[in-house]
Coordinates of C-alpha atoms in Angstrom, one line a residue:
M14 CA 40.2 44.5 13.0
K15 CA 40.4 41.2 14.9
E16 CA 43.6 40.4 16.7
L17 CA 45.1 37.1 15.6
K18 CA 46.6 34.7 18.2
I19 CA 48.6 31.6 18.3
N20 CA 46.5 28.4 18.1
Q21 CA 43.5 30.4 16.9
K22 CA 41.5 28.3 14.3
L23 CA 40.8 29.9 10.9
L24 CA 38.3 28.6 8.4
C25 CA 39.3 28.9 4.7
I26 CA 36.6 30.7 2.7
K27 CA 38.5 31.6 -0.5
V28 CA 41.6 30.4 -2.2
E29 CA 43.9 31.7 -4.9
E30 CA 45.4 29.8 -7.7
N31 CA 48.0 27.2 -6.6
S32 CA 47.1 27.9 -2.9
P33 CA 48.1 25.1 -0.5
F34 CA 44.8 25.6 1.3
E35 CA 41.3 24.2 0.7
I36 CA 37.9 25.9 1.1
D37 CA 35.9 24.8 4.2
R38 CA 39.0 23.3 5.9
I39 CA 40.2 24.5 9.3
Y40 CA 43.8 25.7 9.8
P41 CA 45.3 26.7 13.2
I42 CA 47.7 29.7 13.5
T43 CA 50.9 28.0 14.4
K44 CA 53.1 31.1 14.3
I45 CA 52.9 34.9 13.8
I46 CA 56.3 35.9 12.4
N47 CA 55.5 39.6 11.8
E48 CA 52.8 41.8 10.7
N49 CA 52.9 40.5 7.1
K50 CA 53.9 36.9 7.6
I51 CA 51.7 34.3 9.3
E52 CA 52.1 30.6 9.6
L53 CA 49.0 28.4 9.3
A54 CA 49.2 24.7 10.0
N55 CA 53.0 25.0 9.6
K56 CA 52.6 26.6 6.2
V57 CA 54.1 30.1 5.8
C58 CA 51.7 32.7 4.3
S59 CA 54.3 35.3 3.4
H60 CA 52.1 37.5 1.3
Y61 CA 49.1 37.8 3.7
S62 CA 49.1 40.7 6.1
N63 CA 46.9 40.8 9.2
S64 CA 44.4 42.9 7.3
E65 CA 44.5 40.9 4.1
I66 CA 44.1 37.4 5.6
F67 CA 40.4 38.0 6.4
E68 CA 39.7 38.1 2.7
Y69 CA 40.6 34.4 2.5
F70 CA 40.0 33.2 6.1
K71 CA 37.6 33.8 9.0
V72 CA 38.0 33.1 12.6
L73 CA 36.2 29.8 13.2
E74 CA 33.2 29.8 15.5
I75 CA 31.1 26.8 16.6
E76 CA 28.2 27.9 14.3
D77 CA 30.6 27.5 11.3
I78 CA 30.8 23.7 11.8
K79 CA 28.4 22.0 9.4
D80 CA 26.1 19.5 11.2
I81 CA 27.5 20.5 14.5
N82 CA 24.8 18.8 16.6
N83 CA 25.3 15.4 15.1
K84 CA 29.1 15.6 15.3
A85 CA 28.9 16.7 18.9
L86 CA 26.6 13.8 19.7
K87 CA 29.0 11.3 17.9
I88 CA 31.9 12.6 20.0
K89 CA 29.9 12.2 23.2
E90 CA 28.8 8.7 22.3
A91 CA 32.3 7.6 21.4
F92 CA 33.6 9.3 24.6
E93 CA 31.1 7.4 26.8
A94 CA 31.9 4.1 25.0
Q95 CA 35.6 4.7 25.7
K96 CA 34.8 5.6 29.3
E97 CA 32.8 2.4 29.8
I98 CA 35.7 0.3 28.5
D99 CA 38.0 2.2 30.8
D100 CA 35.7 1.6 33.8
N101 CA 35.7 -2.1 33.1
L102 CA 39.5 -2.4 32.8
S103 CA 40.7 0.1 35.4
T104 CA 41.1 -0.3 39.2
D105 CA 39.8 2.3 41.6
S106 CA 43.1 4.2 41.6
D107 CA 43.8 3.9 37.9
F108 CA 41.1 5.9 36.0
T109 CA 42.0 7.6 32.7
S110 CA 41.4 11.3 32.6
D111 CA 38.5 12.7 30.5
N112 CA 41.0 14.5 28.2
I113 CA 42.7 11.3 27.3
L114 CA 39.4 9.6 26.7
L115 CA 38.3 12.4 24.4
E116 CA 41.5 12.0 22.4
Q117 CA 40.8 8.3 22.1
A118 CA 37.2 9.0 21.0
I119 CA 38.4 11.4 18.3
E120 CA 41.0 8.9 17.1
F121 CA 38.3 6.2 16.9
L122 CA 35.9 8.4 15.0
I123 CA 38.5 9.5 12.4
E124 CA 39.4 5.9 11.8
D125 CA 35.8 4.7 11.7
D126 CA 34.3 7.5 9.5
T127 CA 36.5 9.0 6.8
S128 CA 34.0 11.8 6.2
L129 CA 34.9 13.4 9.6
I130 CA 37.6 16.0 9.8
E131 CA 40.0 15.8 12.7
E132 CA 40.4 19.6 13.0
E133 CA 36.6 20.0 13.3
L134 CA 36.3 17.4 16.0
R135 CA 39.1 18.9 18.0
F136 CA 37.6 22.4 17.7
I137 CA 34.2 21.0 19.0
V138 CA 35.9 19.3 22.0
D139 CA 37.9 22.6 22.7
T140 CA 34.8 24.7 22.5
L141 CA 31.9 22.7 24.0
D142 CA 31.5 20.7 27.2
I143 CA 30.9 17.4 25.4
T144 CA 29.5 15.8 28.6
M145 CA 26.6 18.2 28.5
V146 CA 25.4 17.3 25.1
E147 CA 21.9 15.6 25.4
V148 CA 19.2 14.2 23.2
C149 CA 15.6 15.2 23.8
S150 CA 13.7 12.1 25.0
C151 CA 10.6 13.3 23.2
C152 CA 11.5 14.7 19.7
K153 CA 15.1 13.4 19.6
T154 CA 16.5 16.9 19.0
I155 CA 20.2 17.1 19.9
I156 CA 20.6 19.6 22.7
L157 CA 24.0 21.5 22.9
P158 CA 25.3 22.9 26.2
D159 CA 24.2 26.5 25.3
D160 CA 20.6 25.3 24.5
E161 CA 17.8 25.1 27.0
C162 CA 17.5 21.6 28.5
Y163 CA 15.1 20.4 31.2
M164 CA 14.5 17.2 33.0
D165 CA 11.1 15.4 32.7
S166 CA 9.9 15.2 36.3
K167 CA 7.2 12.7 35.5
N168 CA 9.4 10.3 33.5
N169 CA 12.6 9.6 35.4
N170 CA 14.2 13.0 34.7
V171 CA 15.0 12.2 31.1
P172 CA 16.2 15.2 29.0
L173 CA 13.7 17.5 27.2
C174 CA 14.3 20.3 24.8
D175 CA 12.5 23.7 25.2
S176 CA 9.7 22.9 22.7
C177 CA 8.9 19.6 24.4
S178 CA 8.7 20.8 28.0
V179 CA 6.4 22.9 30.0
Y180 CA 6.7 24.4 33.5
N181 CA 4.3 23.1 36.1
E182 CA 3.7 25.9 38.6
E183 CA 2.1 23.4 41.1
T184 CA 5.2 21.2 41.3
D185 CA 7.8 23.8 40.4
L186 CA 9.2 21.3 37.9
Y187 CA 9.2 20.7 34.2
E188 CA 7.4 18.0 32.4
R189 CA 6.9 16.7 28.9
V190 CA 4.4 18.4 26.6
L191 CA 3.3 17.0 23.2
S192 CA 4.4 19.4 20.4
E193 CA 3.3 19.7 16.8
K194 CA 6.5 18.1 15.7
I195 CA 5.9 14.9 17.7
L196 CA 2.3 14.9 16.7
I197 CA 3.4 14.6 13.0
E198 CA 6.2 12.1 13.7
N199 CA 4.2 9.7 15.9
T200 CA 0.9 9.7 14.1
N201 CA 1.6 10.7 10.4
C202 CA -1.0 13.4 10.9
E203 CA -0.6 17.2 10.7
F204 CA -2.6 20.3 11.1
S205 CA -4.3 21.7 8.0
N206 CA -2.9 24.9 6.6
S207 CA -6.3 26.5 7.1
L208 CA -6.3 25.8 10.8
R209 CA -5.7 29.0 12.8
R210 CA -2.9 29.1 15.4
D211 CA -5.2 29.4 18.4
K212 CA -7.1 26.3 17.2
K213 CA -3.8 24.4 17.0
E214 CA -2.9 25.5 20.5
F215 CA -6.4 24.6 21.8
F216 CA -6.0 21.1 20.2
L217 CA -2.5 20.4 21.6
M218 CA -3.5 21.7 25.1
N219 CA -6.5 19.4 25.4
L220 CA -4.5 16.5 23.8
N221 CA -1.8 16.8 26.5
K222 CA -4.5 16.9 29.3
Y223 CA -6.0 13.8 27.8
L224 CA -2.7 11.9 27.6
Y225 CA -1.7 12.9 31.2
S226 CA -5.1 11.9 32.6
N227 CA -5.0 9.1 35.2
K228 CA -7.0 6.9 32.7
H229 CA -4.3 7.1 30.0
N230 CA -0.9 8.5 31.0
N231 CA 0.6 7.3 27.7
I232 CA 2.4 10.4 26.5
L233 CA 5.6 8.3 26.0
T234 CA 3.9 5.8 23.7
F235 CA 1.5 8.2 22.0
N236 CA 0.4 7.1 18.5
E237 CA -2.4 7.5 16.0
S238 CA -4.9 5.2 17.9
D239 CA -4.5 7.5 20.9
L240 CA -5.3 10.5 18.7
D241 CA -8.5 8.8 17.4
G242 CA -9.5 8.0 21.0
F243 CA -8.9 11.6 22.0
L244 CA -11.1 12.9 19.3
E245 CA -13.9 10.4 20.1
E246 CA -13.8 10.4 23.9
E247 CA -13.3 14.2 24.3
Q248 CA -15.8 15.0 21.5
M249 CA -13.3 17.5 20.0
P250 CA -14.6 19.7 17.1
F251 CA -12.0 18.3 14.8
K252 CA -11.7 15.6 12.2
I253 CA -8.7 13.8 10.6
C254 CA -8.9 13.4 6.8
D255 CA -8.5 9.8 6.0
N256 CA -6.7 10.7 2.7
C257 CA -4.2 13.5 3.5
K258 CA -4.1 12.8 7.3
K259 CA -4.6 16.5 8.0
I260 CA -6.4 17.7 11.1
E261 CA -9.3 20.0 10.2
E262 CA -12.3 21.6 11.9
N263 CA -15.6 19.6 11.7
V264 CA -17.2 22.3 9.6
N265 CA -14.5 21.9 6.9
S266 CA -14.8 18.0 6.7
Y267 CA -17.2 15.5 5.4
D268 CA -17.9 12.6 7.8
F269 CA -19.1 9.8 5.6
S270 CA -19.5 7.4 8.5
N271 CA -22.6 9.4 9.6
Y272 CA -23.8 10.0 6.0
S273 CA -27.3 9.4 4.8
F274 CA -29.1 10.0 1.5
S275 CA -31.4 12.5 3.1
D276 CA -28.5 14.8 3.7
Y277 CA -27.4 15.3 0.1
N278 CA -28.7 14.9 -3.4
L279 CA -28.2 11.7 -5.4
Y280 CA -25.1 12.9 -7.2
D281 CA -23.3 13.8 -3.9
A282 CA -24.4 10.5 -2.4
E283 CA -22.7 8.6 -5.3
E284 CA -19.6 10.7 -5.0
Y285 CA -19.3 9.9 -1.3
Y286 CA -19.9 6.2 -1.8
K287 CA -17.3 6.2 -4.5
I288 CA -14.7 7.7 -2.2
D289 CA -15.7 5.4 0.7
T290 CA -15.7 2.1 -1.2
L291 CA -12.7 2.7 -3.5
S292 CA -10.4 4.0 -0.8
R293 CA -12.1 2.9 2.4
Q294 CA -12.1 6.5 3.7
N295 CA -14.9 7.8 5.9
V296 CA -13.7 11.3 6.7
I297 CA -12.6 13.6 3.8
C298 CA -11.6 17.3 3.9
Q299 CA -12.8 19.7 1.3
D300 CA -9.5 19.8 -0.5
C301 CA -9.4 16.0 -0.9
Y302 CA -13.1 15.8 -1.9
D303 CA -12.3 18.3 -4.7
L304 CA -9.3 16.1 -5.7
Y305 CA -11.4 13.0 -5.8
S306 CA -14.0 14.7 -8.0
K307 CA -11.2 15.1 -10.7
V308 CA -11.1 11.3 -11.1
K309 CA -13.0 11.0 -14.4
Y310 CA -15.1 8.1 -15.7
L311 CA -13.7 6.4 -18.8
S312 CA -16.0 4.7 -21.3
L313 CA -15.4 1.1 -22.4
E314 CA -14.7 2.3 -25.9
E315 CA -12.0 4.7 -24.6
L316 CA -10.5 2.0 -22.4
T317 CA -10.4 -0.4 -25.3
N318 CA -8.6 2.1 -27.5
R319 CA -6.1 2.9 -24.8
F320 CA -5.4 -0.8 -24.0
N321 CA -4.9 -1.6 -27.7
E322 CA -2.5 1.3 -27.9
N323 CA -0.1 0.5 -25.0
K324 CA -1.9 -1.9 -22.6
M325 CA -2.4 0.9 -20.1
F326 CA -5.7 2.5 -19.1
Y327 CA -4.5 5.9 -17.8
R328 CA -2.7 8.9 -19.4
V329 CA -0.4 11.6 -18.1
G330 CA -2.2 14.4 -16.4
E331 CA -5.1 12.3 -15.2
T332 CA -6.0 11.9 -11.5
V333 CA -6.1 8.3 -10.3
I334 CA -6.9 6.4 -7.1
I335 CA -4.3 4.2 -5.5
K336 CA -5.5 0.9 -4.0
K337 CA -2.3 0.2 -2.0
N338 CA -0.1 3.0 -0.7
K339 CA 3.0 2.4 1.6
D340 CA 2.5 5.5 3.8
N341 CA -1.3 4.9 3.8
K342 CA -2.1 8.5 2.8
N343 CA -2.7 10.6 -0.3
H344 CA -4.5 7.8 -2.1
V345 CA -5.5 10.1 -5.0
R346 CA -2.8 11.8 -7.1
K347 CA -2.1 13.0 -10.6
I348 CA 0.0 11.0 -13.1
I349 CA 3.2 12.9 -14.2
A350 CA 4.9 10.2 -16.3
I351 CA 4.3 6.7 -17.8
D352 CA 6.7 3.9 -18.4
E353 CA 5.1 1.8 -21.1
K354 CA 7.9 -0.8 -21.1
N355 CA 7.5 -1.7 -17.4
H356 CA 3.8 -0.7 -17.2
T357 CA 4.4 1.7 -14.3
Y358 CA 3.1 5.2 -13.6
T359 CA 5.0 8.0 -11.8
L360 CA 2.6 10.0 -9.7
E361 CA 2.9 13.4 -7.9
G362 CA 5.5 13.1 -5.1
N363 CA 7.7 11.0 -7.5
L364 CA 5.8 7.9 -6.4
V365 CA 6.5 5.1 -9.0
I366 CA 3.7 2.5 -8.9
E367 CA 2.7 -0.5 -10.9
Y368 CA -0.5 -0.4 -12.9
N369 CA -2.2 -3.2 -10.8
L370 CA -1.9 -1.0 -7.6
L371 CA -4.2 1.6 -9.1
H372 CA -8.0 1.3 -9.1
C373 CA -9.0 -0.5 -12.3
P374 CA -11.8 1.3 -14.2
L375 CA -12.7 -1.7 -16.4
N376 CA -15.6 -3.2 -14.4
E377 CA -17.4 0.2 -14.1
A378 CA -17.0 0.8 -17.8
I379 CA -18.4 -2.7 -18.7
V380 CA -21.3 -2.3 -16.3
R381 CA -22.2 1.2 -17.7
E382 CA -22.0 -0.3 -21.2
Y383 CA -24.3 -3.1 -20.0
N384 CA -26.7 -0.4 -18.8
E385 CA -26.8 1.1 -22.4
F386 CA -27.2 -2.3 -23.9
L387 CA -30.4 -3.0 -21.8
I388 CA -32.2 0.2 -22.8
D389 CA -34.1 -1.3 -25.7
K390 CA -35.0 -4.6 -24.0
D391 CA -38.8 -4.6 -23.5
D392 CA -38.8 -6.9 -20.5
I393 CA -36.3 -4.7 -18.6
D394 CA -37.4 -1.8 -16.3
I395 CA -34.6 0.6 -17.3
D396 CA -35.3 2.9 -14.3
E397 CA -34.6 -0.1 -12.0
V398 CA -31.3 -0.6 -14.0
D399 CA -30.3 3.0 -13.6
E400 CA -30.9 2.9 -9.9
Y401 CA -28.9 -0.4 -9.5
I402 CA -25.9 0.7 -11.6
Q403 CA -24.4 3.4 -9.3
Y404 CA -22.1 3.6 -6.3
N405 CA -23.7 2.6 -3.0
W406 CA -22.5 1.5 0.4
E407 CA -21.2 -1.8 -1.1
G408 CA -19.3 0.0 -3.8
F409 CA -20.0 -0.2 -7.6
P410 CA -21.9 -3.3 -8.6
E411 CA -19.9 -6.1 -10.2
I412 CA -20.9 -7.1 -13.7
E413 CA -21.5 -10.7 -12.6
Y414 CA -24.1 -9.6 -10.0
A415 CA -25.7 -7.4 -12.7
F416 CA -26.0 -10.4 -14.9
E417 CA -27.7 -12.4 -12.2
K418 CA -30.2 -9.6 -11.6
F419 CA -31.1 -8.6 -15.2
G420 CA -29.9 -11.5 -17.4
Y421 CA -28.8 -11.2 -21.1
R422 CA -25.2 -12.3 -20.2
N423 CA -24.3 -14.2 -23.3
E424 CA -26.1 -11.7 -25.6
F425 CA -24.2 -8.8 -24.0
I426 CA -20.8 -10.5 -24.4
E427 CA -21.5 -11.2 -28.0
Y428 CA -22.5 -7.6 -28.4
L429 CA -19.2 -6.5 -27.0
K430 CA -17.3 -8.8 -29.3
S431 CA -19.2 -7.4 -32.3
K432 CA -18.1 -3.9 -31.4
K433 CA -14.6 -5.1 -30.7
L434 CA -14.7 -3.9 -27.1
L435 CA -12.7 -5.3 -24.2
T436 CA -14.2 -8.5 -22.7
I437 CA -11.5 -9.1 -20.1
G438 CA -13.0 -11.0 -17.2
L439 CA -16.2 -12.0 -19.1
Y440 CA -16.9 -15.5 -20.3
L441 CA -19.9 -17.1 -22.0
E442 CA -21.9 -19.3 -19.6
D443 CA -21.3 -23.0 -19.8
N444 CA -24.8 -24.1 -21.0
G445 CA -23.8 -27.8 -20.5
L446 CA -24.6 -29.6 -17.3
D447 CA -21.9 -29.8 -14.6
E448 CA -20.5 -33.2 -13.6
I449 CA -22.7 -33.9 -10.6
N450 CA -25.9 -33.2 -12.5
I451 CA -24.7 -35.5 -15.3
V452 CA -24.5 -38.3 -12.7
R453 CA -27.8 -37.3 -11.1
N454 CA -29.6 -37.3 -14.5
S455 CA -28.1 -40.6 -15.5
I456 CA -29.6 -42.1 -12.3
I457 CA -32.9 -40.4 -13.0
E458 CA -33.1 -42.3 -16.3
T459 CA -33.3 -45.6 -14.3
I460 CA -36.1 -44.2 -12.2
F461 CA -38.4 -42.5 -14.8
C462 CA -39.6 -43.6 -18.1
M463 CA -39.7 -41.5 -21.3
N464 CA -43.0 -39.7 -21.8
E465 CA -44.0 -40.7 -25.4
E466 CA -45.9 -37.4 -25.9
T467 CA -43.3 -35.0 -24.6
Q468 CA -40.3 -37.2 -25.3
K469 CA -38.9 -36.0 -21.9
I470 CA -38.1 -37.2 -18.5
P471 CA -37.6 -34.7 -15.6
S472 CA -34.2 -33.3 -14.8
Y473 CA -32.8 -33.2 -11.3
D474 CA -33.4 -29.4 -11.1
E475 CA -37.0 -29.9 -12.0
L476 CA -37.4 -32.5 -9.3
Y477 CA -35.6 -30.4 -6.7
N478 CA -37.5 -27.2 -7.4
T479 CA -41.1 -28.6 -7.1
D480 CA -43.3 -29.8 -4.2
I481 CA -45.2 -32.6 -6.0
L482 CA -44.5 -35.0 -8.9
D483 CA -45.9 -33.6 -12.2
E484 CA -48.5 -35.9 -14.0
S485 CA -46.4 -35.9 -17.1
W486 CA -43.5 -37.6 -15.3
I487 CA -43.8 -41.3 -15.6
L488 CA -42.1 -43.4 -12.9
S489 CA -40.8 -46.9 -13.8
E490 CA -42.5 -49.9 -12.4
D491 CA -40.1 -50.3 -9.5
Y492 CA -40.6 -46.8 -8.2
E493 CA -44.3 -46.0 -9.1
N494 CA -45.3 -45.9 -5.4
Y495 CA -42.4 -43.7 -4.2
T496 CA -42.9 -40.1 -3.0
L497 CA -40.9 -37.2 -4.4
A498 CA -38.9 -36.9 -1.2
S499 CA -38.0 -40.6 -1.4
I500 CA -36.9 -40.3 -5.0
L501 CA -34.6 -37.3 -4.2
S502 CA -33.1 -39.3 -1.3
I503 CA -32.5 -42.3 -3.6
I504 CA -30.8 -40.1 -6.2
N505 CA -28.5 -38.5 -3.7
D506 CA -27.6 -41.8 -2.0
R507 CA -26.7 -43.3 -5.4
V508 CA -24.6 -40.2 -6.3
Y509 CA -22.7 -40.6 -3.0
S510 CA -22.2 -44.3 -3.7
F511 CA -21.0 -43.5 -7.2
Y512 CA -18.3 -41.1 -6.0
D513 CA -17.3 -43.4 -3.2
T514 CA -16.7 -46.2 -5.8
L515 CA -14.8 -43.7 -8.0
K516 CA -12.6 -42.8 -5.1
Q517 CA -11.7 -46.4 -4.4
L518 CA -11.0 -46.9 -8.1
N519 CA -8.6 -44.0 -8.1
E520 CA -6.9 -45.3 -5.0
Y521 CA -6.4 -48.6 -6.8
K522 CA -4.9 -46.8 -9.8
K523 CA -2.4 -45.0 -7.6
S524 CA -1.2 -48.3 -6.1
L525 CA -0.2 -49.6 -9.6
L526 CA 3.5 -49.8 -10.4
Y527 CA 3.0 -48.3 -13.8
S528 CA 2.5 -44.6 -14.3
Y529 CA -0.8 -43.0 -13.6
K530 CA -1.2 -39.3 -14.5
E531 CA -3.7 -37.7 -12.1
I532 CA -3.0 -33.9 -12.8
P533 CA -5.1 -32.6 -15.7
E534 CA -3.2 -31.1 -18.6
H535 CA -3.6 -28.0 -20.7
F536 CA -1.5 -27.3 -23.8
T537 CA -0.4 -23.7 -24.6
S538 CA 2.6 -21.7 -25.9
K539 CA 6.1 -21.4 -24.4
E540 CA 5.8 -17.6 -24.3
L541 CA 2.5 -17.7 -22.3
I542 CA 4.0 -20.1 -19.8
S543 CA 7.0 -17.7 -19.3
K544 CA 4.6 -14.8 -18.7
I545 CA 2.7 -16.8 -16.2
K546 CA 5.9 -17.2 -14.2
E547 CA 6.3 -13.4 -14.1
V548 CA 2.8 -12.5 -12.8
N549 CA 1.8 -15.5 -10.6
D550 CA 2.7 -13.8 -7.3
T551 CA 0.1 -11.0 -7.6
C552 CA -2.7 -13.4 -8.6
K553 CA -2.5 -16.1 -5.8
I554 CA -1.3 -18.8 -8.3
K555 CA 1.4 -21.1 -7.1
I556 CA 3.9 -22.6 -9.6
T557 CA 5.7 -25.9 -9.0
N558 CA 7.5 -28.6 -11.1
V559 CA 9.1 -26.2 -13.5
L560 CA 10.7 -27.9 -16.6
D561 CA 12.4 -25.7 -19.1
T562 CA 14.5 -27.2 -21.9
E563 CA 15.2 -26.2 -25.4
N564 CA 12.2 -28.0 -26.8
I565 CA 9.9 -28.7 -23.8
V566 CA 8.5 -26.2 -21.3
S567 CA 6.2 -27.5 -18.5
I568 CA 4.9 -26.1 -15.2
N569 CA 2.2 -27.0 -12.7
I570 CA 0.0 -24.2 -11.5
S571 CA -2.2 -24.6 -8.4
F572 CA -5.0 -22.3 -7.2
D573 CA -8.3 -22.1 -5.3
N574 CA -11.7 -20.6 -5.8
K575 CA -10.4 -17.2 -4.4
V576 CA -8.0 -16.7 -7.3
N577 CA -8.7 -13.4 -9.1
L578 CA -8.9 -14.7 -12.7
S579 CA -9.9 -11.3 -14.1
T580 CA -6.7 -9.8 -12.6
F581 CA -4.7 -12.8 -13.8
E582 CA -6.0 -12.4 -17.3
M583 CA -5.4 -8.6 -17.3
H584 CA -1.7 -9.2 -16.2
L585 CA -1.2 -11.7 -19.0
K586 CA -2.7 -9.5 -21.7
V587 CA -0.6 -6.6 -20.5
K588 CA 2.5 -8.7 -20.8
M589 CA 1.8 -10.2 -24.2
D590 CA 1.2 -8.5 -27.5
K591 CA -0.5 -11.5 -29.1
E592 CA -2.0 -14.9 -28.4
F593 CA -5.0 -13.5 -26.6
N594 CA -7.0 -16.5 -27.7
R595 CA -4.5 -18.8 -25.8
I596 CA -5.0 -16.6 -22.7
D597 CA -8.8 -16.9 -23.1
N598 CA -8.5 -20.7 -23.4
L599 CA -6.2 -20.9 -20.3
I600 CA -8.6 -18.8 -18.2
T601 CA -11.6 -21.0 -19.4
A602 CA -9.6 -24.1 -18.5
I603 CA -8.9 -22.8 -14.9
R604 CA -12.6 -21.9 -14.5
Q605 CA -13.6 -25.4 -15.5
A606 CA -11.0 -26.9 -13.2
I607 CA -12.3 -24.8 -10.2
K608 CA -15.9 -25.8 -11.1
Y609 CA -15.0 -29.5 -10.8
N610 CA -12.9 -28.9 -7.7
V611 CA -9.6 -29.4 -9.5
V612 CA -6.9 -27.3 -7.8
E613 CA -3.9 -28.0 -10.0
L614 CA -3.2 -28.0 -13.8
C615 CA -0.1 -29.1 -15.7
L616 CA 0.7 -26.7 -18.5
H617 CA 2.8 -27.9 -21.5
N618 CA 3.9 -26.2 -24.7

């Protein structure tokens, strides 16, 4: 049985009903009256004997203090702050003792942080030499006086904990060594669970040698770029997975940067290209490769059904690819919950992410549907189509490029509409002539005469794409001796002159005192305008001149040719349950505006 003494600190571990004491609070023994009567914190415990008291209290030890390291460091920092103040105010013969400064430090901490308990802080000061509390300069571990602490001989003798220091027999001094903990903290990388302990030790040993070499000597500023340099320059038999950031042996990793079709079959090649182009990841460990393989292809019919159901493409339990991830790792995860109201997904690791930050499967589904559409076209080599429509080093082909290569654009869009499949991002070609060609062809009508047999005159495109004048093209009398090159030059000079005159006319209109509206207008609904204001930031569309009254809503939207109209359209259709035709008309208006170099539209209800 332990002998109790005056001023001994007891920690309450159990209380009876109506007890004046609290669990986890510290109470000093202020008086021992007799064998069966003890006074704690000036409260008489008349019914506790020396033997019974240990059922409710235990003799306090430093290990019983919760978060002892942080509390000890706080006391030291407050103590040093008080000492600095005292040094600045005192004369050479008038320094305050350390005990008084520690008292002042405790008083300051209690007043500054109400979560701290005075009895605990006083016990720490009574038990530990606060001046010997240090912080490891490498891993930031708090070192208490009874812990091993060394001075870094190569870096101004800053403190080092046991795991961050190594003894150098040549110098008979200690120096910093990079530990696994610092590797993780500084680089966001860690060892794979499958990596043996001896492999980890080999890796760290060589990494430390590399960082301490005369060429580098950057162990204090070590980061992920140093790790990449180490693996490349020292030709280490390890790779870092770009997805999970785990360090793995070469034999257990796939290095896509050195990949070629001759190494694997066509299916594997497409899988690698899919990973590389969707996530920009070159090196993948086996576990992450297996995870990526769980990302399944969704048909356009399935995507249409899902979008019509809740405006979201993915479902709980499916594995998805993240386009943008804050910690830049684990880009492929499983969906564990869906918030249909806010259009967000909760992924493994409790990561809540908006739908537009996930890889969108729509383009791939449309392109693969286009592939099926072309099968029965006699003028199309379907083997060439099959070879084209797959992942390659540039990623998966965009539908617009597929149209350019194989044609049937308008027919395919009409086919999708007939099957009531999604056509987001697709628009019928404008078969009319653009503005500049209208001007050119008007000028051509003054240069050429109508052929009575063909009832035609050449277009500008026909003139531009030939080397000689066709015999069926009849020049007017003023131009019958001109060459093709001269005629093209005349046309372009007149086009320039026309636009120069038009510019001067517009400048004149601007100088008039009466109103001249120079921003083109597009009329739509109030609801659509309000939704545009919600999604504009993600689509590079700028909003100005907002007018919102009871009857009139008006905004100006500005954009450039880099605006992602497919994403803009997708956002609007996700936000709205109806008026899809108004969205289609708006997107068409923006496309036409961009085509004619208009960078701003005024939208009215």
